[in-house]
XYZ file of C-alpha atoms in Angstrom:
722
model
C 0.000 0.000 0.000
C 1.230 3.516 -0.798
C 0.600 6.626 1.231
C -2.194 8.706 -0.304
C -2.035 12.414 0.556
C -5.296 14.265 1.070
C -6.844 15.917 -1.943
C -6.529 19.703 -2.006
C -8.283 22.431 -3.914
C -6.542 23.387 -7.182
C -4.886 26.789 -7.340
C -4.673 29.118 -10.287
C -2.653 32.129 -11.342
C -5.045 34.387 -9.471
C -3.629 32.938 -6.257
C -0.143 34.287 -6.954
C -0.388 36.900 -4.211
C 2.816 37.659 -2.324
C 0.758 38.104 0.856
C -0.626 34.565 0.529
C 0.028 31.725 2.969
C -0.556 29.033 0.347
C 1.838 27.558 -2.167
C 0.451 27.238 -5.696
C 0.687 23.722 -7.147
C 0.987 23.661 -10.934
C 0.464 20.590 -13.117
C 2.391 20.688 -16.429
C -0.325 18.510 -18.004
C -2.893 21.274 -17.441
C -2.789 23.872 -20.221
C -3.397 26.845 -17.948
C -0.848 25.611 -15.428
C 1.665 24.939 -18.195
C 1.349 28.555 -19.371
C 1.814 29.776 -15.785
C 4.926 27.627 -15.383
C 6.346 28.978 -18.651
C 5.645 32.539 -17.580
C 7.233 32.079 -14.180
C 10.326 30.414 -15.622
C 10.729 33.324 -18.026
C 10.423 35.942 -15.262
C 13.966 37.104 -14.282
C 12.694 37.966 -10.797
C 11.585 34.388 -10.096
C 14.091 31.851 -8.760
C 13.670 28.380 -10.300
C 14.798 25.301 -8.334
C 14.657 21.970 -10.151
C 15.694 18.963 -8.053
C 13.104 16.569 -9.493
C 15.702 14.088 -10.749
C 17.262 13.790 -7.297
C 13.858 13.341 -5.690
C 12.956 10.666 -8.238
C 16.211 8.832 -7.551
C 15.463 8.905 -3.829
C 11.986 7.521 -4.525
C 13.350 4.630 -6.596
C 15.902 3.792 -3.880
C 13.235 3.227 -1.200
C 12.699 -0.243 0.254
C 10.525 -1.925 -0.711
C 10.456 -0.385 -4.181
C 7.232 1.649 -4.536
C 4.566 0.569 -7.012
C 4.791 1.682 -10.629
C 1.853 4.070 -10.246
C 3.891 5.926 -7.617
C 7.295 5.933 -9.319
C 5.653 6.844 -12.633
C 3.572 9.705 -11.231
C 3.895 13.005 -13.054
C 5.963 15.691 -11.238
C 4.533 19.100 -10.360
C 5.819 22.634 -10.007
C 5.137 24.640 -6.848
C 5.232 28.432 -6.745
C 5.886 30.171 -3.413
C 4.658 33.773 -3.861
C 6.262 35.093 -0.680
C 9.648 33.816 -1.901
C 9.062 34.421 -5.611
C 10.440 30.930 -6.159
C 9.290 28.079 -8.417
C 10.254 24.600 -7.193
C 9.994 21.263 -8.978
C 8.642 18.445 -6.813
C 7.387 14.901 -7.193
C 3.678 14.273 -7.667
C 1.507 14.133 -4.517
C 1.664 10.375 -3.849
C 5.334 10.079 -4.732
C 6.193 13.161 -2.667
C 4.312 11.899 0.407
C 5.771 8.414 0.063
C 9.342 9.701 -0.170
C 9.062 12.480 2.413
C 7.614 10.221 5.136
C 9.695 7.129 4.371
C 12.032 7.788 7.298
C 9.012 7.633 9.616
C 8.779 3.901 9.037
C 8.223 1.804 11.022
C 7.751 4.211 13.885
C 4.705 5.051 11.818
C 3.770 2.445 9.229
C 2.537 3.261 5.735
C -0.981 2.137 6.662
C -0.896 4.304 9.796
C 0.400 7.265 7.806
C -2.494 6.840 5.408
C -4.984 6.781 8.292
C -3.453 9.849 9.930
C -3.716 11.753 6.642
C -7.471 11.910 7.174
C -7.147 13.828 10.471
C -8.269 17.456 10.641
C -6.475 19.355 13.396
C -6.976 22.905 14.606
C -4.274 24.931 16.396
C -5.160 28.067 18.374
C -2.251 30.373 19.241
C 0.708 30.287 16.891
C 3.615 31.080 19.170
C 3.940 27.745 20.975
C 1.372 26.521 18.453
C 3.788 27.208 15.585
C 6.146 24.467 16.804
C 3.191 22.129 17.365
C 1.677 22.692 13.916
C 5.050 22.386 12.212
C 5.790 19.114 14.043
C 2.403 17.673 13.064
C 3.037 18.600 9.435
C 6.600 17.303 9.278
C 5.612 14.028 10.929
C 2.637 13.611 8.598
C 0.120 13.376 11.442
C -2.772 15.087 9.681
C -4.202 15.927 6.289
C -5.681 19.305 7.202
C -4.457 22.024 9.540
C -6.535 24.997 10.620
C -4.498 27.763 12.258
C -5.963 30.683 14.203
C -4.125 33.707 15.598
C -4.849 37.449 15.331
C -1.361 38.529 16.445
C 1.654 39.493 14.347
C 5.212 38.278 14.762
C 7.478 40.495 16.842
C 11.206 40.387 17.457
C 10.616 39.137 21.022
C 8.895 36.060 19.582
C 12.060 34.905 17.831
C 13.433 33.306 21.014
C 10.935 30.459 20.609
C 9.083 30.791 17.280
C 11.137 29.224 14.449
C 10.685 32.184 12.123
C 13.113 34.805 10.760
C 13.486 38.561 10.481
C 11.795 38.307 7.077
C 8.603 37.336 8.932
C 8.469 40.262 11.372
C 5.128 42.040 11.200
C 3.431 39.106 9.455
C 0.462 37.376 11.063
C 1.716 34.435 13.168
C -0.712 31.968 11.599
C 0.469 32.974 8.118
C 4.112 32.596 9.171
C 3.399 29.039 10.375
C 1.372 28.175 7.263
C 4.170 29.342 4.967
C 6.796 27.342 6.831
C 4.606 24.243 6.597
C 4.011 24.803 2.879
C 7.768 24.872 2.341
C 7.942 21.395 3.889
C 4.821 19.915 2.302
C 3.097 21.974 -0.378
C 0.373 19.326 -0.682
C -0.792 19.611 2.934
C -4.047 21.555 3.196
C -3.541 24.460 5.610
C -6.287 26.974 6.405
C -5.628 30.266 8.207
C -7.920 32.405 10.365
C -6.038 35.696 10.658
C -8.678 37.190 12.925
C -8.024 34.631 15.649
C -10.900 33.239 17.700
C -13.943 34.980 19.077
C -17.508 33.963 19.784
C -18.290 34.942 16.171
C -15.538 32.776 14.593
C -15.518 29.805 16.994
C -18.064 27.731 15.071
C -16.224 28.314 11.807
C -12.951 27.231 13.401
C -14.254 24.068 15.081
C -16.375 22.840 12.177
C -15.200 19.400 11.025
C -12.144 19.197 13.286
C -11.031 15.926 14.899
C -8.576 17.430 17.433
C -7.930 20.906 18.834
C -4.549 22.105 20.095
C -5.010 25.125 22.346
C -1.939 27.332 22.901
C -3.354 30.842 23.269
C -2.672 33.349 26.069
C -6.239 34.525 26.720
C -7.861 32.700 29.642
C -11.426 33.308 28.466
C -10.561 32.128 24.906
C -9.052 28.990 26.430
C -12.355 28.326 28.183
C -14.405 29.238 25.106
C -12.454 26.789 22.945
C -13.039 24.008 25.458
C -16.737 24.762 25.764
C -17.110 24.569 21.993
C -14.956 21.440 21.722
C -16.869 19.709 24.511
C -20.191 20.482 22.839
C -18.897 18.842 19.636
C -17.048 15.944 21.272
C -13.599 17.120 20.125
C -10.540 16.308 22.296
C -8.356 19.237 23.377
C -4.589 19.048 23.977
C -2.386 21.762 25.490
C 1.316 22.104 26.249
C 2.579 24.494 28.942
C 6.304 24.929 28.551
C 7.438 25.028 32.198
C 8.604 21.532 33.199
C 6.834 20.058 30.180
C 3.250 20.200 31.495
C 0.839 18.463 29.090
C -2.953 18.503 29.385
C -5.295 16.092 27.602
C -9.066 16.554 27.762
C -10.897 13.750 25.944
C -14.275 15.401 25.398
C -14.780 12.824 22.633
C -14.822 10.090 25.274
C -16.417 12.062 28.123
C -18.684 14.873 26.864
C -19.633 15.774 30.445
C -16.052 16.283 31.539
C -15.362 19.510 33.486
C -13.223 22.114 31.716
C -9.552 22.201 32.746
C -10.064 18.894 34.645
C -12.321 20.805 37.064
C -9.381 22.854 38.365
C -11.367 26.091 37.963
C -14.612 24.732 39.352
C -17.719 25.552 37.319
C -16.404 28.813 35.908
C -17.206 29.392 32.212
C -15.837 31.572 29.426
C -18.373 34.342 30.017
C -17.448 34.593 33.698
C -13.725 34.608 32.901
C -14.080 37.339 30.281
C -15.627 39.622 32.916
C -12.560 39.375 35.160
C -9.744 41.898 35.060
C -6.115 40.797 34.697
C -5.482 40.669 38.433
C -8.609 38.593 39.056
C -7.527 36.054 36.426
C -4.187 35.351 38.119
C -5.456 32.704 40.609
C -7.143 30.803 37.764
C -3.977 30.913 35.654
C -1.906 29.631 38.567
C -4.283 26.717 39.083
C -3.999 25.804 35.403
C -0.197 26.043 35.557
C -0.095 24.052 38.818
C 1.908 26.787 40.545
C 3.120 24.504 43.351
C 4.917 22.358 40.761
C 6.487 25.115 38.691
C 10.241 24.962 38.257
C 12.219 27.092 40.691
C 13.235 29.514 37.949
C 9.713 29.601 36.544
C 8.129 30.296 39.925
C 10.675 32.997 40.752
C 10.133 34.591 37.332
C 6.377 34.643 37.914
C 6.903 36.949 40.879
C 8.803 39.385 38.637
C 6.249 39.578 35.788
C 5.161 43.220 35.407
C 8.133 44.424 37.425
C 11.491 43.288 36.031
C 9.935 41.036 33.371
C 7.479 42.190 30.696
C 5.768 38.816 30.450
C 5.977 35.131 31.300
C 9.326 33.700 30.037
C 9.530 30.694 27.727
C 12.411 28.778 26.136
C 12.326 27.208 22.702
C 13.711 23.923 24.047
C 10.728 23.622 26.378
C 8.376 24.587 23.559
C 9.814 21.834 21.344
C 9.436 19.249 24.109
C 5.777 20.225 24.336
C 5.391 20.039 20.551
C 6.813 16.530 20.385
C 4.579 15.386 23.233
C 1.462 16.882 21.651
C 2.435 15.171 18.386
C 2.490 11.820 20.175
C -0.930 12.567 21.649
C -2.319 13.363 18.192
C -0.803 10.179 16.781
C -2.445 8.096 19.500
C -5.848 9.670 19.069
C -5.626 9.397 15.296
C -4.766 5.697 15.451
C -7.176 4.842 18.249
C -4.407 4.011 20.708
C -4.890 4.557 24.459
C -4.672 8.159 25.660
C -6.520 9.119 28.814
C -7.688 12.525 29.961
C -5.352 14.069 32.488
C -2.040 15.846 32.793
C 1.587 14.840 32.999
C 4.980 16.545 33.114
C 7.717 15.648 30.634
C 10.434 17.194 32.770
C 13.741 17.230 30.881
C 15.649 18.925 33.714
C 14.547 16.278 36.209
C 15.521 13.560 33.754
C 19.014 15.042 33.423
C 19.294 15.190 37.211
C 18.846 11.417 37.156
C 21.689 10.735 34.725
C 23.439 7.429 35.392
C 26.847 6.393 34.079
C 26.590 3.121 32.105
C 30.167 2.408 33.172
C 28.875 1.955 36.708
C 26.602 -0.883 35.604
C 28.105 -4.360 35.985
C 29.139 -5.991 32.726
C 27.934 -9.480 33.394
C 29.445 -10.988 30.256
C 32.881 -10.176 31.628
C 32.310 -12.328 34.694
C 33.971 -15.743 34.579
C 31.687 -18.747 34.479
C 32.427 -21.167 37.290
C 33.669 -24.469 35.920
C 31.375 -27.396 36.478
C 33.155 -29.887 38.715
C 34.144 -33.178 37.102
C 32.550 -35.953 39.126
C 34.297 -39.301 39.489
C 31.814 -42.176 39.543
C 31.840 -44.174 42.757
C 30.266 -47.290 41.231
C 29.004 -48.606 37.876
C 25.465 -47.464 38.624
C 26.793 -44.013 39.513
C 28.766 -43.926 36.241
C 25.615 -44.829 34.307
C 23.600 -42.089 36.025
C 26.341 -39.480 35.466
C 26.546 -40.374 31.775
C 22.769 -40.087 31.386
C 22.940 -36.667 33.016
C 25.376 -35.449 30.323
C 22.841 -35.991 27.515
C 21.679 -33.042 25.401
C 18.157 -31.642 25.548
C 16.250 -28.794 23.926
C 17.241 -25.582 25.710
C 19.288 -27.742 28.095
C 16.140 -28.150 30.218
C 17.113 -31.746 31.116
C 13.524 -33.044 31.100
C 14.100 -36.057 33.307
C 14.391 -37.392 36.824
C 17.179 -39.937 37.350
C 16.754 -42.525 40.097
C 18.899 -45.514 41.027
C 18.889 -48.806 42.873
C 21.953 -51.082 43.163
C 21.213 -52.682 39.781
C 18.923 -50.240 37.952
C 18.938 -46.660 36.753
C 15.494 -45.287 35.935
C 15.092 -42.163 33.811
C 11.621 -40.657 34.072
C 10.340 -38.027 31.660
C 9.581 -34.799 33.574
C 6.647 -32.903 31.955
C 7.245 -29.907 34.239
C 10.336 -29.045 32.181
C 8.456 -29.092 28.872
C 8.232 -26.026 26.624
C 5.710 -24.882 24.016
C 7.795 -26.292 21.159
C 7.778 -29.695 22.867
C 4.435 -30.795 21.387
C 3.120 -33.971 22.993
C 6.383 -34.233 24.997
C 8.074 -35.551 21.832
C 11.153 -33.377 22.269
C 11.449 -34.485 25.887
C 11.235 -38.103 24.736
C 14.083 -37.490 22.261
C 16.199 -36.062 25.090
C 15.356 -39.010 27.321
C 16.447 -41.349 24.525
C 19.785 -39.545 24.276
C 20.214 -39.999 28.028
C 19.468 -43.723 27.659
C 22.127 -44.042 24.948
C 24.703 -42.375 27.200
C 23.700 -44.701 30.039
C 24.215 -47.764 27.836
C 27.631 -46.467 26.739
C 28.695 -46.093 30.393
C 27.331 -49.536 31.258
C 29.220 -51.079 28.324
C 32.432 -49.365 29.424
C 31.975 -50.916 32.894
C 31.192 -54.358 31.416
C 27.771 -54.062 33.035
C 25.485 -53.838 29.996
C 21.973 -55.068 30.569
C 18.499 -54.729 29.049
C 16.652 -51.437 28.612
C 12.871 -51.239 28.934
C 10.758 -48.267 27.885
C 7.373 -47.934 29.531
C 4.433 -45.594 28.923
C 1.522 -45.605 31.360
C -0.842 -43.357 33.288
C 1.705 -42.869 36.054
C 4.615 -41.898 33.795
C 4.316 -40.485 30.264
C 7.591 -42.271 29.563
C 10.320 -43.924 31.585
C 13.339 -46.004 30.756
C 14.656 -48.689 33.079
C 18.322 -49.536 32.492
C 19.339 -52.724 34.210
C 22.982 -53.397 34.937
C 24.152 -56.840 33.989
C 27.361 -58.390 32.722
C 27.046 -57.701 28.992
C 29.766 -56.169 26.823
C 29.703 -54.107 23.631
C 33.161 -52.936 22.482
C 31.649 -50.420 20.065
C 29.587 -48.717 22.755
C 32.424 -48.937 25.264
C 34.739 -47.151 22.812
C 32.423 -44.139 22.859
C 32.618 -43.639 26.629
C 35.411 -40.997 26.588
C 33.229 -38.923 24.273
C 30.363 -38.694 26.782
C 32.159 -36.045 28.819
C 33.555 -34.139 25.825
C 30.399 -34.141 23.660
C 29.265 -30.551 23.262
C 26.892 -28.255 21.404
C 29.040 -26.121 19.139
C 27.385 -22.918 17.914
C 30.371 -21.455 16.073
C 29.545 -20.515 12.496
C 32.182 -22.954 11.297
C 33.625 -23.736 7.900
C 32.113 -25.894 5.204
C 34.245 -28.970 4.425
C 33.492 -31.759 1.943
C 31.760 -34.822 3.382
C 33.417 -38.016 2.162
C 31.399 -41.163 1.638
C 33.263 -42.844 4.492
C 32.168 -40.098 6.888
C 28.584 -40.177 5.625
C 28.451 -43.956 5.983
C 29.805 -43.823 9.539
C 27.170 -41.290 10.507
C 24.342 -43.285 8.931
C 25.484 -46.501 10.574
C 25.657 -44.858 14.016
C 22.040 -43.639 13.837
C 20.615 -46.765 12.232
C 22.314 -49.004 14.786
C 19.943 -47.449 17.335
C 16.891 -47.845 15.110
C 16.662 -44.236 13.867
C 16.277 -43.179 10.253
C 18.638 -40.516 8.961
C 18.880 -38.310 5.886
C 22.128 -36.436 5.372
C 21.887 -33.280 3.272
C 25.324 -32.141 2.150
C 25.142 -30.890 -1.433
C 25.410 -27.095 -1.619
C 22.046 -26.639 -3.325
C 20.289 -28.874 -0.779
C 21.883 -26.920 2.046
C 20.710 -23.614 0.559
C 17.150 -24.893 0.257
C 17.202 -26.198 3.824
C 18.644 -22.878 5.001
C 15.740 -20.982 3.447
C 13.119 -23.216 5.085
C 14.770 -23.273 8.510
C 15.351 -19.518 8.504
C 11.642 -18.947 7.800
C 10.721 -21.387 10.587
C 13.031 -19.569 13.006
C 11.307 -16.287 12.157
C 7.984 -17.850 13.191
C 9.531 -18.931 16.470
C 10.624 -15.338 17.147
C 7.288 -13.822 16.168
C 5.005 -16.211 18.081
C 4.806 -14.679 21.571
C 5.004 -17.737 23.800
C 7.500 -19.548 21.567
C 9.693 -16.466 21.748
C 9.231 -16.225 25.521
C 10.242 -19.885 25.923
C 13.295 -19.389 23.722
C 14.488 -16.336 25.664
C 13.777 -17.983 29.032
C 16.265 -20.714 28.115
C 19.161 -18.231 28.053
C 21.387 -17.901 31.108
C 23.462 -14.784 31.668
C 26.469 -14.603 33.994
C 25.208 -13.665 37.423
C 21.857 -15.463 37.025
C 20.902 -17.377 40.142
C 20.719 -20.770 38.438
C 23.403 -21.826 35.978
C 22.805 -25.589 36.051
C 20.148 -25.614 33.322
C 19.423 -23.524 30.244
C 21.906 -22.182 27.707
C 24.833 -20.001 28.733
C 24.497 -16.958 26.487
C 28.240 -17.019 25.764
C 27.912 -20.469 24.244
C 25.975 -18.803 21.393
C 29.403 -17.662 20.121
C 28.076 -14.230 19.195
C 30.190 -11.207 18.358
C 29.844 -8.028 20.409
C 27.478 -6.473 17.861
C 25.385 -9.655 17.746
C 25.171 -9.690 21.542
C 23.977 -6.085 21.435
C 21.351 -7.097 18.880
C 20.259 -9.913 21.199
C 19.184 -7.270 23.712
C 16.632 -6.180 21.113
C 15.657 -9.678 19.981
C 14.900 -10.801 23.529
C 12.177 -8.139 23.920
C 8.759 -9.750 23.502
C 6.966 -6.480 22.705
C 9.399 -5.827 19.842
C 8.666 -9.233 18.362
C 4.917 -8.633 18.717
C 5.256 -5.382 16.805
C 7.194 -7.097 14.001
C 4.524 -9.797 13.861
C 1.817 -7.135 13.535
C 3.747 -5.641 10.619
C 4.356 -9.066 9.043
C 8.033 -8.100 9.052
C 11.188 -9.450 10.685
C 12.513 -11.517 7.778
C 16.001 -10.919 9.180
C 15.131 -12.839 12.366
C 15.964 -16.196 10.841
C 18.897 -14.979 8.777
C 21.545 -16.149 11.261
C 20.130 -19.680 11.220
C 19.906 -19.581 7.425
C 23.501 -18.427 7.065
C 24.813 -21.066 9.445
C 22.928 -23.854 7.671
C 23.959 -22.725 4.188
C 27.639 -22.597 5.198
C 27.634 -25.940 7.035
C 29.047 -29.202 5.775
C 25.874 -31.227 6.281
C 22.506 -31.376 7.958
C 21.571 -34.660 9.611
C 17.798 -35.234 9.778
C 16.882 -37.934 12.330
C 13.502 -39.645 11.917
C 11.474 -42.528 13.372
C 8.714 -44.707 11.951
C 7.129 -45.168 15.390
C 5.607 -41.854 16.515
C 4.922 -42.966 20.089
C 7.022 -41.460 22.863
C 9.034 -44.679 22.944
C 9.656 -44.296 19.224
C 10.870 -40.752 19.695
C 13.146 -41.935 22.520
C 14.749 -44.469 20.196
C 15.214 -41.675 17.693
C 16.924 -39.671 20.438
C 19.343 -42.556 21.026
C 20.134 -42.547 17.321
C 20.665 -38.788 17.327
C 23.094 -39.030 20.264
C 24.970 -41.876 18.572
C 25.362 -39.838 15.385
C 26.364 -36.751 17.401
C 29.142 -38.543 19.273
C 30.333 -40.215 16.071
C 30.448 -36.861 14.273
C 32.630 -35.399 17.014
C 34.914 -38.447 16.840
C 35.315 -37.648 13.154
C 36.325 -34.049 13.931
C 33.003 -32.374 13.163
C 31.293 -29.717 15.271
C 27.623 -30.372 15.997
C 24.713 -28.044 16.737
C 21.083 -29.172 17.127
C 18.475 -27.225 15.165
C 14.831 -27.156 16.261
C 12.541 -25.577 13.666
C 9.109 -24.623 14.965
C 7.471 -27.378 12.885
C 9.767 -30.121 14.236
C 7.197 -31.953 16.384
C 4.025 -30.898 14.552
C 1.967 -33.919 13.420
C -1.167 -32.292 11.988
C -2.999 -29.074 11.193
C -4.566 -28.797 14.646
C -1.174 -28.951 16.318
C 0.160 -26.267 13.975
C -2.743 -23.971 14.841
C -2.287 -24.629 18.561
C 1.437 -23.903 18.260
C 1.140 -20.669 16.274
C -2.325 -19.737 15.058
C -1.081 -16.627 13.203
C 1.566 -18.566 11.262
C -0.023 -22.038 11.126
C -0.484 -22.044 7.352
C 3.102 -20.940 6.735
C 4.362 -23.418 9.306
C 2.610 -26.318 7.586
C 3.873 -25.216 4.189
C 7.446 -25.088 5.497
C 7.078 -28.531 7.071
C 5.771 -29.909 3.763
C 8.695 -28.412 1.832
C 11.195 -29.774 4.329
C 9.680 -33.264 4.252
C 9.783 -33.209 0.475
C 13.467 -32.228 0.280
C 14.405 -34.884 2.867
C 12.094 -37.569 1.425
C 10.437 -37.926 4.837
C 7.087 -39.695 4.700
C 3.964 -38.179 6.289
C 3.825 -40.946 8.925
C 7.438 -40.531 9.964
C 8.302 -38.437 12.978
C 11.050 -35.830 12.822
C 13.270 -36.288 15.888
C 16.089 -33.808 15.598
C 18.192 -31.892 13.088
C 21.951 -31.709 13.602
C 24.085 -29.111 11.841
C 27.568 -30.469 11.077
C 30.539 -28.267 10.298
C 34.229 -27.696 11.005
C 34.768 -25.314 13.944
C 36.984 -24.627 16.961
C 35.835 -25.962 20.347
C 32.992 -24.134 22.032
C 34.045 -21.393 24.432
C 31.506 -22.263 27.149
C 29.707 -25.528 27.847
C 26.273 -25.601 29.419
C 26.091 -27.030 32.911
C 23.859 -29.776 34.336
C 21.678 -30.102 37.384
C 23.068 -32.244 40.191
C 21.775 -35.800 40.281
C 20.137 -35.170 43.624
C 20.042 -32.546 46.340
C 22.018 -34.859 48.630
C 25.005 -37.130 48.111
C 24.645 -39.749 45.396
C 24.347 -43.186 47.024
C 27.326 -45.512 46.698
C 26.329 -49.081 45.932
């Protein structure tokens, strides 16, 4: 969608009055306008500025590239009578699209389009000048109506962004001209007579919001009475300590004027008061008790050593930016209550804190996990099981022991949203069982393993110690302690057939199916799918929350589960980016915009540059089947490290999705995309619809990981010695 500016009335040569506040827009395709353009260009007293080519180049460079009807729009010429200058500009849609592009996505294109329908009135064009100009520059309205009877004086130039060329000109006209020089297409209407009971109806007619910044107390009340009668909200900025007032007469048409601070007084009563009698009312509006020290002291001197109430342009601009935010919220239907608040810059600066004083937790050393020496074969088996990998290092198990048996029970309380049907937990339990069997084989105590599923336990594995031997398993025992998740980017190396065969054999020996993608084109396709799936994981609120909750930062109370953030092997700039990516409200905003394609780019890059992607599958989709797949995944993982490869598990959001209902339950907003990605991935890996995906392992060549994730202790007391 492109930003459509509001339609404005056409102007003709008769409007070329040097006292005008309106720019004259001329269309070369119109015969009369074309003659006017030719005449102006031929006039030696008229300055001609033609930067259309540069503007068009800027338009074409925008991302995403605007539609053809925008880039192909016919340019216009704009004549500024008060400057005697003719300027070439893009057409209305192209101009609006280019001029407001840097607003995105603080204001989206759709929001900009909605705001362009707002009609805003500003009363009082001293402080109001900055407000009106800010609204125009930010594109927060499509029509501005400005009212002020006063003329610009030299004393106004301390806060009104005008020049000596504007002295003696009506303040509303000065503001309108400045706005026209920013956006000639914005419709600006001027009431040079200011506001009175005779002009109030004309001013308020059709407005959506009123900004009141005049000096007259009775006019302030009159504006509010009229706005309340029409259900128009009124906003006001008072420059001392950034006082902002919001009166939502659109939401509460019975609301008392000035928040009831003046009681039931009305405009007629206020107009009958003399200047001295108005002072108490003004002080109540200004909240005299909360004035800044300098402001309060200055108030005492007004009429004595000071001609009038002092104001600074910095304070005026703070008020303008705050009013602009209020207008944006009202225009977009976002929450904005009636009331008042202070945006106190001085107080904020008093609270400055030095970032250097904040602890840099990433610089803290991570305590090394103690290496435990097994006190018996059953202890060795339990310790080996404990070293198994699991999604997010949640270790979803309870390990119990008797003199001849180690039981590993699946622990649902450690499950996450991605762990649909506890399938991921079952895979982790299976990896723990494989480690336990390796330790038992190394001790010459290999016995049977029984998986059980019942109402009491979703899944448990009972590993009996016997007297069996398995030289192959026993040879893997040294790798149990050194097996690691390696998240370095790594280097792509060719995968020989001998290596591929060894990996396949390791997984299949445990009953798991495996597909090994290693051709460059296959890896690129997989990278695209997995990057898109990672984006969904970021943009689905509770999946994102689970993912971030897995991270452990130095100084966190518990370090014996979850993923040490330094094991992500991120550069300093990537770690800084992580501070943004971990914010749930940022991800929600990107989801609302259907944006965030970069969120999966790191995963995509890592996959595309890897040597291979191992896809572990099972034919039995029960929890026991997934556990056997987990044993196969751990066998392949250990074998890969023996062969000098670095291994990182990859868990796309669709990994444990079986059907449409599960996809919807996992991520209703992205369910269709999730299912399409799963289908594409199954097709490229030749995975049948009845097969269960267990785990994906990224294989590459990389240095050892800098930090290894820790494990929970086996029990809160001493492990029994049998």
